[in-house]
GROMACS .gro file of N, CA and C in nm:
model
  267
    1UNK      N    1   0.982  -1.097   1.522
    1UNK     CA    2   0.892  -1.049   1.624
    1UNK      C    3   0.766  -0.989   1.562
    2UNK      N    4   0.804  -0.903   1.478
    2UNK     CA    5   0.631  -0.837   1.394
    2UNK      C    6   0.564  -0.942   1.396
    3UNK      N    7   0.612  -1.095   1.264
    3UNK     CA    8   0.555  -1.177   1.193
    3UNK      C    9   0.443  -1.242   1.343
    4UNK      N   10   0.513  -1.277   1.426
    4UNK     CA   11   0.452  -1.302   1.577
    4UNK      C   12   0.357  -1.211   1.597
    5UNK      N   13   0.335  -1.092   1.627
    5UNK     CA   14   0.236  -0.989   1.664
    5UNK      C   15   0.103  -1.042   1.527
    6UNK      N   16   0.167  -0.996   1.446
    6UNK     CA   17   0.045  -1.043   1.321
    6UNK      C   18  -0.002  -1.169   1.364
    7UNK      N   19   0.083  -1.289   1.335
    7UNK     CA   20   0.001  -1.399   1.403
    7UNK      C   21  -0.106  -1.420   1.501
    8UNK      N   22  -0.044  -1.353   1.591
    8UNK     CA   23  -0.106  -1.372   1.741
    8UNK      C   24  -0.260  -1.254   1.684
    9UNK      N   25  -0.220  -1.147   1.609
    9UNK     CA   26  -0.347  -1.089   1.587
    9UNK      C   27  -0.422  -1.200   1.523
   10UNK      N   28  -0.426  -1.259   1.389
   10UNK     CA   29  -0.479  -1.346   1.336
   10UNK      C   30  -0.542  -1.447   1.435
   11UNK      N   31  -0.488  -1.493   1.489
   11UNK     CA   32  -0.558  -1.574   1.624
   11UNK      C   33  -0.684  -1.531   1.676
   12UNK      N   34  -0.645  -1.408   1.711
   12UNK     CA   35  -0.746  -1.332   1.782
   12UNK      C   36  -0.872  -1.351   1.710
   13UNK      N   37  -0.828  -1.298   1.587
   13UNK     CA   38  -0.962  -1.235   1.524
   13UNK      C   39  -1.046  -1.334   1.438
   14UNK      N   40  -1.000  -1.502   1.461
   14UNK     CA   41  -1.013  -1.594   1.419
   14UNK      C   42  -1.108  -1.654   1.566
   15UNK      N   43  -1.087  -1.651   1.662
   15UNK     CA   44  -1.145  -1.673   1.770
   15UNK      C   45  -1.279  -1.598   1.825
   16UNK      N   46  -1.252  -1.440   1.757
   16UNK     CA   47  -1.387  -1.374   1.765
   16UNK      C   48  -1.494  -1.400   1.730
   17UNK      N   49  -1.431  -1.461   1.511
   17UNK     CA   50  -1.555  -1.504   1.474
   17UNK      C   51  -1.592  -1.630   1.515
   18UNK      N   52  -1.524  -1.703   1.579
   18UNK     CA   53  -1.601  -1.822   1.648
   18UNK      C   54  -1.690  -1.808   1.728
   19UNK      N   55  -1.621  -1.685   1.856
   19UNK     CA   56  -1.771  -1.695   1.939
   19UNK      C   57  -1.831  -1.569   1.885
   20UNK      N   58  -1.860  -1.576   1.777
   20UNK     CA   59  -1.974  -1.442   1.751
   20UNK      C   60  -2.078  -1.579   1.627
   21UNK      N   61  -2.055  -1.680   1.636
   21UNK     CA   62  -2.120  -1.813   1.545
   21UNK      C   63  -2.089  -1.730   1.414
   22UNK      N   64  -1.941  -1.719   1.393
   22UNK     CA   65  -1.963  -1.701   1.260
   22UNK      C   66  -1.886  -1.818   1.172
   23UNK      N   67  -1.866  -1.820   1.045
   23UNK     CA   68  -1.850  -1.931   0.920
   23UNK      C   69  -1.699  -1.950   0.931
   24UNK      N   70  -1.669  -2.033   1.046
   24UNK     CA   71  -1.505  -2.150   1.083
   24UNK      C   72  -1.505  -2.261   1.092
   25UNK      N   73  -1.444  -2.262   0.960
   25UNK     CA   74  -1.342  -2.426   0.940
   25UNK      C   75  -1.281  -2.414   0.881
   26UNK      N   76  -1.223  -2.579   0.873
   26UNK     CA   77  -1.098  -2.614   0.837
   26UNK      C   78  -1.073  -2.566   0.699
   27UNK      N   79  -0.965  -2.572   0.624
   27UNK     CA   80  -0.946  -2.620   0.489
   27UNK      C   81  -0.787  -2.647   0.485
   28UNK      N   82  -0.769  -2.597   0.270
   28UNK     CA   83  -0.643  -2.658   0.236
   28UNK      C   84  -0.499  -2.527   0.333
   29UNK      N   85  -0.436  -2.593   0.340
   29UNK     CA   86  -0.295  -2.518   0.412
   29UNK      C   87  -0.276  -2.381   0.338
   30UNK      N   88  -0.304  -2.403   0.269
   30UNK     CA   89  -0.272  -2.272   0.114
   30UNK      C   90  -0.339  -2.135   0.151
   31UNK      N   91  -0.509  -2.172   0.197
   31UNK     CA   92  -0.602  -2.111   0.193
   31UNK      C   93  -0.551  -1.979   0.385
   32UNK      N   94  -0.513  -2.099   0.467
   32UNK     CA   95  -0.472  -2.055   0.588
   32UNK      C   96  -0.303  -1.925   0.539
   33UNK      N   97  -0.213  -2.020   0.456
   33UNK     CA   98  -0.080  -1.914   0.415
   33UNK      C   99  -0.185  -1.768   0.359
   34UNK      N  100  -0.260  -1.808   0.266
   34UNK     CA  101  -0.353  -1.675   0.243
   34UNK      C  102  -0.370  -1.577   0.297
   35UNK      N  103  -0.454  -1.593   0.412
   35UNK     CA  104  -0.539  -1.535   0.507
   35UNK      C  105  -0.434  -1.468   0.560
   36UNK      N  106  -0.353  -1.527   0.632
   36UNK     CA  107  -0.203  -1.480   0.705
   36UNK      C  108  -0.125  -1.351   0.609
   37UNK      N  109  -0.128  -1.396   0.455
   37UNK     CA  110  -0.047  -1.276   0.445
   37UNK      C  111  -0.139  -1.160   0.349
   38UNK      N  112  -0.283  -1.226   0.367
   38UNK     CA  113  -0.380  -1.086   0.370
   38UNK      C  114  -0.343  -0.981   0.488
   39UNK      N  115  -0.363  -1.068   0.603
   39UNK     CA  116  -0.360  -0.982   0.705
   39UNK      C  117  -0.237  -0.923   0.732
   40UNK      N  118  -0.117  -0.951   0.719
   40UNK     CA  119   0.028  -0.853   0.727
   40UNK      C  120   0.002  -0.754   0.618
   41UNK      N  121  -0.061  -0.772   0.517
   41UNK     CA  122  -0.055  -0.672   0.441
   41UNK      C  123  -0.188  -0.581   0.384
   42UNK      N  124  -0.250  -0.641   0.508
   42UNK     CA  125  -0.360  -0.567   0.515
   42UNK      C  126  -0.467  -0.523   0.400
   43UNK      N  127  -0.464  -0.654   0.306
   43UNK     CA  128  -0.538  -0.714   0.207
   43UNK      C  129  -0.622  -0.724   0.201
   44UNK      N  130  -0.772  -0.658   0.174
   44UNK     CA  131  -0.885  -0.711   0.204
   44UNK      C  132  -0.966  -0.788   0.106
   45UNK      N  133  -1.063  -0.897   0.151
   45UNK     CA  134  -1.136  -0.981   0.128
   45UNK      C  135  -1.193  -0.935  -0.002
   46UNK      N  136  -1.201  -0.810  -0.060
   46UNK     CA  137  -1.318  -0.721  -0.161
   46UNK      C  138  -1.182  -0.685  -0.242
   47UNK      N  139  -1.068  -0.651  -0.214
   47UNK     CA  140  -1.009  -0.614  -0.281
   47UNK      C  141  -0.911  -0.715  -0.345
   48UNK      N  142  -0.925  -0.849  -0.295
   48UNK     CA  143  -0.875  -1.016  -0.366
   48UNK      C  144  -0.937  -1.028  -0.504
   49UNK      N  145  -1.117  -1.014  -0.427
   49UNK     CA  146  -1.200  -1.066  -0.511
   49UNK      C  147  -1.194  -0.964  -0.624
   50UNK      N  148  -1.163  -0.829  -0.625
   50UNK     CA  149  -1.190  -0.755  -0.707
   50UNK      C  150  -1.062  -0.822  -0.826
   51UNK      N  151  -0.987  -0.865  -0.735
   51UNK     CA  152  -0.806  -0.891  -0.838
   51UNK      C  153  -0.844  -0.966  -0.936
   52UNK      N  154  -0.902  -1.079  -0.863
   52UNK     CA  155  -0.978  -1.235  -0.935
   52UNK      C  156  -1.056  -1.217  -1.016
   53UNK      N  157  -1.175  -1.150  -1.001
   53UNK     CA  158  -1.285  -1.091  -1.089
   53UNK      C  159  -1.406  -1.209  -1.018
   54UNK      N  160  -1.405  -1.179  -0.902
   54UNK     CA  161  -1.505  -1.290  -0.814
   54UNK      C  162  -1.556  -1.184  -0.767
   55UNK      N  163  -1.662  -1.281  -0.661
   55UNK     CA  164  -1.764  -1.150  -0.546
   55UNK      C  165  -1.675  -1.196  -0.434
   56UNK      N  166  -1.689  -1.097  -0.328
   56UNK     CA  167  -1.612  -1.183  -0.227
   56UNK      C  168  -1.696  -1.283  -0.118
   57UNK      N  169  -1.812  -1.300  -0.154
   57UNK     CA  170  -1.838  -1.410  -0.117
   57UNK      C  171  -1.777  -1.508  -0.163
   58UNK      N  172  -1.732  -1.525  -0.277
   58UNK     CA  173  -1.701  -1.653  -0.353
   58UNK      C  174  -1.537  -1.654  -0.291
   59UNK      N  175  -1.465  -1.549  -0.299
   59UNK     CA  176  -1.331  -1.550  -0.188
   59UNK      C  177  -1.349  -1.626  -0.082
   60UNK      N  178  -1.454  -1.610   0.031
   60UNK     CA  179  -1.480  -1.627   0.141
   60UNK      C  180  -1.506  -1.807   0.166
   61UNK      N  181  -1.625  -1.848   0.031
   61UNK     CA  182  -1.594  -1.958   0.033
   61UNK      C  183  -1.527  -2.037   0.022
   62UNK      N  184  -1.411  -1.998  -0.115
   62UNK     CA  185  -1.322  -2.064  -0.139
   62UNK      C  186  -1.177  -2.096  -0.042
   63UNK      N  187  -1.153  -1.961   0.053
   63UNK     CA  188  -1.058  -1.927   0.192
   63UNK      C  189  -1.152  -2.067   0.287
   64UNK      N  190  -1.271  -2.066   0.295
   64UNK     CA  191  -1.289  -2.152   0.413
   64UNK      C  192  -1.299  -2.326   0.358
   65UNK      N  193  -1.314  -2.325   0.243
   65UNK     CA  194  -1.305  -2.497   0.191
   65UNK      C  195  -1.443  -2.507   0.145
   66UNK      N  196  -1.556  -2.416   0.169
   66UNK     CA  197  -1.683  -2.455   0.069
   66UNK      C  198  -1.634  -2.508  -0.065
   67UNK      N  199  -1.552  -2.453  -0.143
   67UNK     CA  200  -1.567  -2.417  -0.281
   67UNK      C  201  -1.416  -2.467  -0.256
   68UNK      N  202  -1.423  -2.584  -0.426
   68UNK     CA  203  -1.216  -2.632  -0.420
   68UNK      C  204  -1.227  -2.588  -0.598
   69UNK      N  205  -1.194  -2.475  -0.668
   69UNK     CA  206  -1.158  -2.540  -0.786
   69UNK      C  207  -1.017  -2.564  -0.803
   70UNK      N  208  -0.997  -2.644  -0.937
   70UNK     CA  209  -0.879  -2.678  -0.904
   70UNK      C  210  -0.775  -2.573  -0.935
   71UNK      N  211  -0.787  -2.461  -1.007
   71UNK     CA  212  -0.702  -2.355  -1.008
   71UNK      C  213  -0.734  -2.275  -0.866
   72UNK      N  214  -0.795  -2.276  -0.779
   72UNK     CA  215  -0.846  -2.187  -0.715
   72UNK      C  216  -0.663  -2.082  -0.629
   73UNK      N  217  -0.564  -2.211  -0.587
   73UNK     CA  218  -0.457  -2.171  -0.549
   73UNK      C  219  -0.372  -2.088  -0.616
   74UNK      N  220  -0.375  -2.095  -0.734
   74UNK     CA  221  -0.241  -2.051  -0.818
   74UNK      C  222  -0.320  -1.931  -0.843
   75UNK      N  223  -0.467  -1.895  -0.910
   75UNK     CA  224  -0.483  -1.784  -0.901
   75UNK      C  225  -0.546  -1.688  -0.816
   76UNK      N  226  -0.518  -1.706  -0.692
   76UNK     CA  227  -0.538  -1.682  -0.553
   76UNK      C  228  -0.448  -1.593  -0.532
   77UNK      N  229  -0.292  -1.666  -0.534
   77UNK     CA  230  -0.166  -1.638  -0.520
   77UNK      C  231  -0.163  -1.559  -0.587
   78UNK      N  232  -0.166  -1.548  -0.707
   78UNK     CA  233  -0.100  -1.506  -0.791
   78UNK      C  234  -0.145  -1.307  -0.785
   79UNK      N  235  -0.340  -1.320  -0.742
   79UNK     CA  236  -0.372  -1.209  -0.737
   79UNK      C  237  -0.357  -1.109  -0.595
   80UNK      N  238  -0.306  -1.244  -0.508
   80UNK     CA  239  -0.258  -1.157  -0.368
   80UNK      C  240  -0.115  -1.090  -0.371
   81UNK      N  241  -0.016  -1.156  -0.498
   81UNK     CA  242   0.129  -1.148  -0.518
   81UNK      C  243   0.075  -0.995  -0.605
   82UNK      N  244   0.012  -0.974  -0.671
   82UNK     CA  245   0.014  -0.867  -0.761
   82UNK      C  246  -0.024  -0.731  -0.696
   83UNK      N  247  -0.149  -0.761  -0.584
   83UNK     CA  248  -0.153  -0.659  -0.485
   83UNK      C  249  -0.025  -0.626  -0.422
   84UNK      N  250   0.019  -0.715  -0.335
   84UNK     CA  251   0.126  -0.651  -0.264
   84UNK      C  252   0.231  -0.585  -0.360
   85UNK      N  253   0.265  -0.674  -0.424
   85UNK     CA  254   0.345  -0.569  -0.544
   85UNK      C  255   0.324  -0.453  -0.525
   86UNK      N  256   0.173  -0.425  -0.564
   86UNK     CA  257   0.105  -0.304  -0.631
   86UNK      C  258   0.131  -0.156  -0.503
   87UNK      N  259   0.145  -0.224  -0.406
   87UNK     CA  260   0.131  -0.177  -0.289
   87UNK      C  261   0.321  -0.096  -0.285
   88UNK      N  262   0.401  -0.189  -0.302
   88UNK     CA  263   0.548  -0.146  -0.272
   88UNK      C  264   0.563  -0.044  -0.407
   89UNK      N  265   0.469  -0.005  -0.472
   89UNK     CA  266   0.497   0.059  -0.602
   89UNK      C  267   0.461   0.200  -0.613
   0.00000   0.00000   0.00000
């Protein structure tokens, strides 16, 4: 039931920035699992990029499909896995 509430928030706030014309589309499946468990764990966009050693623009592009490198997933993951960690610690 939570995982549902989060979702359904994610929805929401995915729909806002649509009608506010902001920067939505598609991309890889990976990028969407992302976003999802930024938001349960209340992950922010600045504090990814800070993990990565990016700006979070460059997060932002890479979450929406501007930007594919080919590591971009594994160390994505890897720096959202280390936050939450960081978080239960």
């Amino acid at each position: 039931m939570c995982l549902q509430h989060h979702n359904n928030a994610l929805v929401h706030e995915m729909q806002l920035i649509f009608r506010q014309g902001g920067d939505f589309c598609m991309s890889a499946q990976w990028t969407g699992e992302l976003v999802g468990k930024m938001h349960i764990y209340h992950i922010k966009k600045k504090e990814l990029a800070k993990r990565i050693g990016v700006t979070p623009e460059y997060v932002s592009k890479v979450l929406c499909g501007h930007r594919s490198p080919p590591d971009a997933e594994q160390r994505f993951r890897a720096a959202l896995d280390a936050l939450i960690s960081a978080q239960s610690h």
